Every structure is written in C-alpha cells, then in structure tokens.
GROMACS .gro file of C-alpha atoms in nm:
model
  232
    1MET     CA    1   0.373  -3.629   3.746
    2ASP     CA    2   0.298  -3.943   3.560
    3LEU     CA    3   0.175  -3.809   3.219
    4GLY     CA    4   0.062  -4.146   3.079
    5PHE     CA    5  -0.204  -4.156   3.379
    6MET     CA    6  -0.302  -3.825   3.332
    7TRP     CA    7  -0.367  -3.874   2.943
    8ASP     CA    8  -0.590  -4.230   3.048
    9THR     CA    9  -0.772  -4.015   3.281
   10PHE     CA   10  -0.840  -3.767   3.021
   11LEU     CA   11  -0.993  -3.965   2.807
   12THR     CA   12  -1.214  -4.167   3.115
   13LEU     CA   13  -1.336  -3.853   3.265
   14LEU     CA   14  -1.444  -3.752   2.871
   15THR     CA   15  -1.682  -4.017   2.855
   16GLY     CA   16  -1.875  -3.832   3.160
   17LEU     CA   17  -1.843  -3.455   2.970
   18PRO     CA   18  -2.142  -3.525   2.779
   19LEU     CA   19  -2.368  -3.564   3.099
   20THR     CA   20  -2.164  -3.260   3.252
   21LEU     CA   21  -2.301  -3.074   2.969
   22GLU     CA   22  -2.647  -3.252   2.937
   23LEU     CA   23  -2.710  -3.139   3.335
   24ALA     CA   24  -2.569  -2.796   3.267
   25VAL     CA   25  -2.803  -2.697   2.978
   26THR     CA   26  -3.137  -2.881   3.054
   27SER     CA   27  -3.104  -2.710   3.400
   28VAL     CA   28  -2.988  -2.339   3.250
   29VAL     CA   29  -3.291  -2.345   3.003
   30ALA     CA   30  -3.535  -2.476   3.237
   31GLY     CA   31  -3.394  -2.261   3.483
   32SER     CA   32  -3.431  -1.972   3.268
   33ALA     CA   33  -3.788  -1.984   3.158
   34LEU     CA   34  -3.897  -2.045   3.533
   35ALA     CA   35  -3.652  -1.681   3.587
   36LEU     CA   36  -3.876  -1.518   3.355
   37ALA     CA   37  -4.164  -1.604   3.497
   38ILE     CA   38  -4.066  -1.515   3.800
   39SER     CA   39  -3.929  -1.183   3.749
   40LEU     CA   40  -4.233  -1.105   3.565
   41LEU     CA   41  -4.472  -1.175   3.879
   42ALA     CA   42  -4.210  -0.961   4.085
   43VAL     CA   43  -4.290  -0.694   3.821
   44THR     CA   44  -4.653  -0.704   3.716
   45GLY     CA   45  -4.787  -0.914   4.022
   46GLY     CA   46  -4.801  -0.689   4.268
   47GLU     CA   47  -4.780  -0.706   4.625
   48ILE     CA   48  -4.912  -1.043   4.673
   49GLY     CA   49  -4.638  -1.119   4.331
   50ARG     CA   50  -4.374  -0.963   4.482
   51THR     CA   51  -4.380  -1.126   4.842
   52VAL     CA   52  -4.421  -1.461   4.645
   53THR     CA   53  -4.094  -1.411   4.429
   54ARG     CA   54  -3.877  -1.313   4.712
   55GLY     CA   55  -3.990  -1.577   4.975
   56TYR     CA   56  -3.877  -1.805   4.715
   57VAL     CA   57  -3.561  -1.596   4.571
   58PHE     CA   58  -3.468  -1.580   4.996
   59VAL     CA   59  -3.513  -1.960   5.011
   60PHE     CA   60  -3.293  -2.064   4.750
   61ARG     CA   61  -3.006  -1.790   4.714
   62GLY     CA   62  -3.005  -1.873   5.150
   63SER     CA   63  -2.930  -2.232   5.099
   64PRO     CA   64  -2.630  -2.413   4.993
   65LEU     CA   65  -2.732  -2.590   4.645
   66LEU     CA   66  -2.554  -2.877   4.816
   67VAL     CA   67  -2.802  -2.871   5.121
   68GLN     CA   68  -3.106  -2.836   4.836
   69MET     CA   69  -2.980  -3.094   4.645
   70PHE     CA   70  -2.966  -3.391   4.912
   71LEU     CA   71  -3.345  -3.216   5.056
   72ILE     CA   72  -3.461  -3.341   4.720
   73TYR     CA   73  -3.293  -3.656   4.672
   74TYR     CA   74  -3.254  -3.838   4.992
   75GLY     CA   75  -3.477  -3.583   5.221
   76LEU     CA   76  -3.809  -3.661   4.952
   77GLY     CA   77  -3.766  -4.012   4.928
   78GLN     CA   78  -3.840  -4.035   5.338
   79PHE     CA   79  -4.212  -3.951   5.170
   80ARG     CA   80  -4.223  -4.239   4.910
   81HIS     CA   81  -4.571  -4.353   4.947
   82GLY     CA   82  -4.658  -3.996   4.898
   83LEU     CA   83  -4.499  -3.949   4.587
   84GLN     CA   84  -4.663  -4.299   4.482
   85ASP     CA   85  -5.005  -4.173   4.533
   86LEU     CA   86  -4.950  -3.886   4.342
   87GLY     CA   87  -4.755  -4.048   4.037
   88VAL     CA   88  -4.415  -3.892   4.072
   89TRP     CA   89  -4.182  -4.106   4.282
   90GLY     CA   90  -4.108  -4.237   3.872
   91PHE     CA   91  -3.906  -3.860   3.866
   92PHE     CA   92  -3.782  -3.835   4.228
   93ARG     CA   93  -3.588  -4.176   4.252
   94GLU     CA   94  -3.351  -4.112   3.967
   95PRO     CA   95  -3.096  -3.906   4.081
   96TYR     CA   96  -3.047  -3.728   3.761
   97TRP     CA   97  -3.424  -3.596   3.776
   98CYS     CA   98  -3.336  -3.430   4.104
   99ALA     CA   99  -3.028  -3.341   4.051
  100VAL     CA  100  -3.142  -3.101   3.731
  101LEU     CA  101  -3.454  -2.991   3.967
  102ALA     CA  102  -3.203  -2.897   4.239
  103LEU     CA  103  -3.006  -2.677   4.010
  104THR     CA  104  -3.292  -2.557   3.798
  105LEU     CA  105  -3.446  -2.417   4.112
  106ASN     CA  106  -3.101  -2.255   4.232
  107THR     CA  107  -3.083  -2.079   3.913
  108ALA     CA  108  -3.406  -1.948   3.875
  109ALA     CA  109  -3.358  -1.826   4.164
  110TYR     CA  110  -3.082  -1.607   4.099
  111CYS     CA  111  -3.158  -1.564   3.724
  112SER     CA  112  -3.467  -1.448   3.806
  113GLU     CA  113  -3.326  -1.156   4.000
  114ILE     CA  114  -3.085  -1.062   3.713
  115PHE     CA  115  -3.427  -1.085   3.502
  116ARG     CA  116  -3.609  -0.821   3.711
  117GLY     CA  117  -3.316  -0.594   3.738
  118GLY     CA  118  -3.299  -0.606   3.355
  119LEU     CA  119  -3.703  -0.514   3.320
  120LEU     CA  120  -3.659  -0.236   3.525
  121ALA     CA  121  -3.355  -0.108   3.342
  122VAL     CA  122  -3.584  -0.007   3.017
  123SER     CA  123  -3.690   0.303   3.056
  124ALA     CA  124  -4.028   0.522   3.022
  125GLN     CA  125  -3.912   0.657   2.745
  126GLU     CA  126  -3.840   0.359   2.539
  127ILE     CA  127  -4.144   0.187   2.671
  128GLU     CA  128  -4.360   0.533   2.565
  129ALA     CA  129  -4.212   0.536   2.213
  130ALA     CA  130  -4.307   0.203   2.176
  131ARG     CA  131  -4.649   0.280   2.242
  132ALA     CA  132  -4.660   0.587   2.017
  133CYS     CA  133  -4.583   0.378   1.744
  134GLY     CA  134  -4.874   0.203   1.803
  135MET     CA  135  -4.718  -0.129   2.027
  136SER     CA  136  -4.874  -0.285   2.324
  137GLY     CA  137  -4.903  -0.574   2.501
  138ILE     CA  138  -4.697  -0.869   2.407
  139LEU     CA  139  -4.584  -0.682   2.105
  140LEU     CA  140  -4.404  -0.426   2.292
  141PHE     CA  141  -4.273  -0.674   2.530
  142ARG     CA  142  -4.149  -0.860   2.276
  143ARG     CA  143  -3.976  -0.608   2.011
  144ILE     CA  144  -3.903  -0.353   2.313
  145ILE     CA  145  -3.872  -0.470   2.641
  146LEU     CA  146  -3.725  -0.794   2.604
  147PRO     CA  147  -3.486  -0.725   2.363
  148ILE     CA  148  -3.344  -0.405   2.576
  149ALA     CA  149  -3.363  -0.599   2.913
  150ILE     CA  150  -3.112  -0.905   2.752
  151ARG     CA  151  -2.867  -0.626   2.660
  152HIS     CA  152  -2.874  -0.555   3.039
  153VAL     CA  153  -2.866  -0.875   3.168
  154LEU     CA  154  -2.627  -1.069   2.907
  155PRO     CA  155  -2.296  -1.007   3.156
  156ALA     CA  156  -2.451  -1.127   3.476
  157TYR     CA  157  -2.655  -1.449   3.283
  158GLY     CA  158  -2.254  -1.494   3.164
  159ASN     CA  159  -2.159  -1.522   3.527
  160GLU     CA  160  -2.452  -1.782   3.595
  161ILE     CA  161  -2.402  -1.995   3.319
  162ILE     CA  162  -2.045  -2.026   3.390
  163LEU     CA  163  -2.181  -2.100   3.752
  164MET     CA  164  -2.434  -2.383   3.651
  165ILE     CA  165  -2.167  -2.579   3.472
  166LYS     CA  166  -1.957  -2.560   3.765
  167ALA     CA  167  -2.254  -2.638   4.026
  168THR     CA  168  -2.292  -2.931   3.793
  169ALA     CA  169  -2.023  -3.122   3.973
  170LEU     CA  170  -2.193  -3.119   4.315
  171ALA     CA  171  -2.424  -3.387   4.096
  172SER     CA  172  -2.160  -3.647   4.174
  173VAL     CA  173  -2.271  -3.637   4.568
  174ILE     CA  174  -2.595  -3.822   4.445
  175THR     CA  175  -2.427  -4.107   4.256
  176ILE     CA  176  -2.432  -3.903   3.888
  177MET     CA  177  -2.101  -4.052   3.728
  178GLU     CA  178  -2.114  -3.716   3.543
  179VAL     CA  179  -1.670  -3.569   3.500
  180THR     CA  180  -1.639  -3.538   3.868
  181GLY     CA  181  -1.808  -3.829   3.983
  182LEU     CA  182  -1.547  -3.997   3.772
  183ALA     CA  183  -1.304  -3.860   3.850
  184GLY     CA  184  -1.393  -3.924   4.233
  185LYS     CA  185  -1.394  -4.294   4.145
  186LEU     CA  186  -1.076  -4.267   3.955
  187ILE     CA  187  -0.956  -4.163   4.303
  188ALA     CA  188  -1.073  -4.420   4.480
  189ASP     CA  189  -0.924  -4.693   4.223
  190SER     CA  190  -0.551  -4.548   4.274
  191PHE     CA  191  -0.570  -4.280   4.507
  192ARG     CA  192  -0.412  -4.043   4.276
  193ALA     CA  193  -0.608  -3.719   4.430
  194PHE     CA  194  -0.358  -3.420   4.276
  195GLU     CA  195  -0.307  -3.577   3.912
  196ILE     CA  196  -0.701  -3.684   3.819
  197PHE     CA  197  -0.824  -3.339   3.984
  198ILE     CA  198  -0.573  -3.119   3.737
  199VAL     CA  199  -0.693  -3.275   3.459
  200ALA     CA  200  -1.077  -3.275   3.564
  201GLY     CA  201  -1.017  -2.899   3.615
  202ALA     CA  202  -0.837  -2.867   3.281
  203ILE     CA  203  -1.161  -3.013   3.117
  204TYR     CA  204  -1.409  -2.743   3.311
  205LEU     CA  205  -1.129  -2.464   3.210
  206ALA     CA  206  -1.181  -2.547   2.811
  207ILE     CA  207  -1.603  -2.565   2.877
  208ILE     CA  208  -1.580  -2.239   3.054
  209PHE     CA  209  -1.354  -2.095   2.776
  210ILE     CA  210  -1.574  -2.205   2.502
  211VAL     CA  211  -1.899  -2.082   2.686
  212THR     CA  212  -1.683  -1.721   2.770
  213ARG     CA  213  -1.584  -1.687   2.407
  214MET     CA  214  -1.974  -1.792   2.257
  215LEU     CA  215  -2.064  -1.509   2.495
  216MET     CA  216  -1.845  -1.240   2.425
  217ALA     CA  217  -1.991  -1.316   2.035
  218VAL     CA  218  -2.334  -1.269   2.102
  219ASP     CA  219  -2.239  -0.945   2.354
  220PHE     CA  220  -2.119  -0.795   2.018
  221TRP     CA  221  -2.375  -0.882   1.807
  222LEU     CA  222  -2.611  -0.757   2.041
  223SER     CA  223  -2.355  -0.389   2.063
  224PRO     CA  224  -2.420  -0.241   1.695
  225HIS     CA  225  -2.251   0.070   1.840
  226MET     CA  226  -1.899  -0.156   1.898
  227ARG     CA  227  -1.963  -0.319   1.552
  228MET     CA  228  -2.003   0.064   1.404
  229ARG     CA  229  -1.631   0.146   1.603
  230LEU     CA  230  -1.449  -0.127   1.440
  231GLN     CA  231  -1.563  -0.082   1.138
  232SER     CA  232  -1.491   0.313   1.169
   0.00000   0.00000   0.00000
C-alpha cells in the first residue's frame, strides 16, 4: 500500500465529511420529530391512528432504503409537470433534498417504533403518581413521560443514529459527493479501490467512535444511580 497516496486520499475525502455530517444530522433531527409524532398517533390515535402508523412503518421498514431513494429522486422525476404545478419541483430536482427526504422517512419509521416502545414502557404507577401531584396534559408528558421514555429508548435510538450515519453513504448513488461519493470518483480515476475504501472506512469508524462516546455520556448523565454508584 502507498501511504502517500492514502494520505492524499484522506485529505480529499475529508472535504466530503461536512456534507456527510450535514445529511446525517438533518435526517436524524427531522426523522426524530416525525417519529415522535407518529408514535404519539400510534399510542393515542385509536384504531385509525394505529392502522395509519402500521402501514407507514410496514412500507418504510419493509423496503430497502436504496429503493426508496431511487423512487424519490428518479421516480418522482416522471411527474415533473405535476410537481411544477404544485410548486415543489424545485425541491425534488435537487439530489440533496431527495436524499434528506429518503433518509428522514426511513429513520422515522424505525424511530417511531422505538419511541412507541419507550412511551408504553412508562409505568401506570409513575403516571398516577404525577397526576396525584397535580400534573396533567403537556406538563405530565414533558416532565414525567418523555424523560422516562428517553431513558428507555436511548440504547436503541443510539443504534439508529449510527445506522443513519452509515446510510448516508447511499446518497452517493444519486450524485451527491459526500465521503463515499468522493471515494467512488477517486476509484474511477485511479482504480485503487482497496486503499481508497480503507481510508473511507477509517473516516466512518472515527465518526462512529465519537458518536458512540457522546451517546455513552448522555446515557451516564440520564442515569443518576450510575453516578451515585461511582461516587460511593
């Protein structure tokens, strides 16, 4: 292996890192907000709400993310005139926003099930105790239900964040030049796939390592019993 070439490759791929992180952060934040709304609909929306959310989750969890990305970017292009009439063609003609939309819809399906499980994991005794203290409605949800649910879902939610960071690599198939897209371009120019993909993989490993440590810190902060055990 040519270490000099690998170093030059590393510097080139770093230029795509901001776009990779931007895709991941945007899709995770938007997907989490949508997932929370879906999970609340599933828990409180009755039979109609559960039917709608089950259908959404089934479609987006049951089909590959790559297919969803192709359908949004290439498939909707066939309806260009209709999208122009609706005034949204400017959104769907940009590969970046199509990738964000596909990633958001996909992660929302997974996160909604994670959040739904977290909401259902809050015990009735804790809710009744909060109501006995005079809490209800939004106050009860904000101060009791949501914090407890977050603690329950954090490990699974952290895994989904990591999966979405790696899933941003699929955006390269719709001409987005993030880390993987730049790696593909370098391979086409040099035919040195092994060295280039080692560097690309190392960059993703470094990102995941940092995110994992951040999630561990959040988990520790949300677990007072763990801090008390260490202090004792």
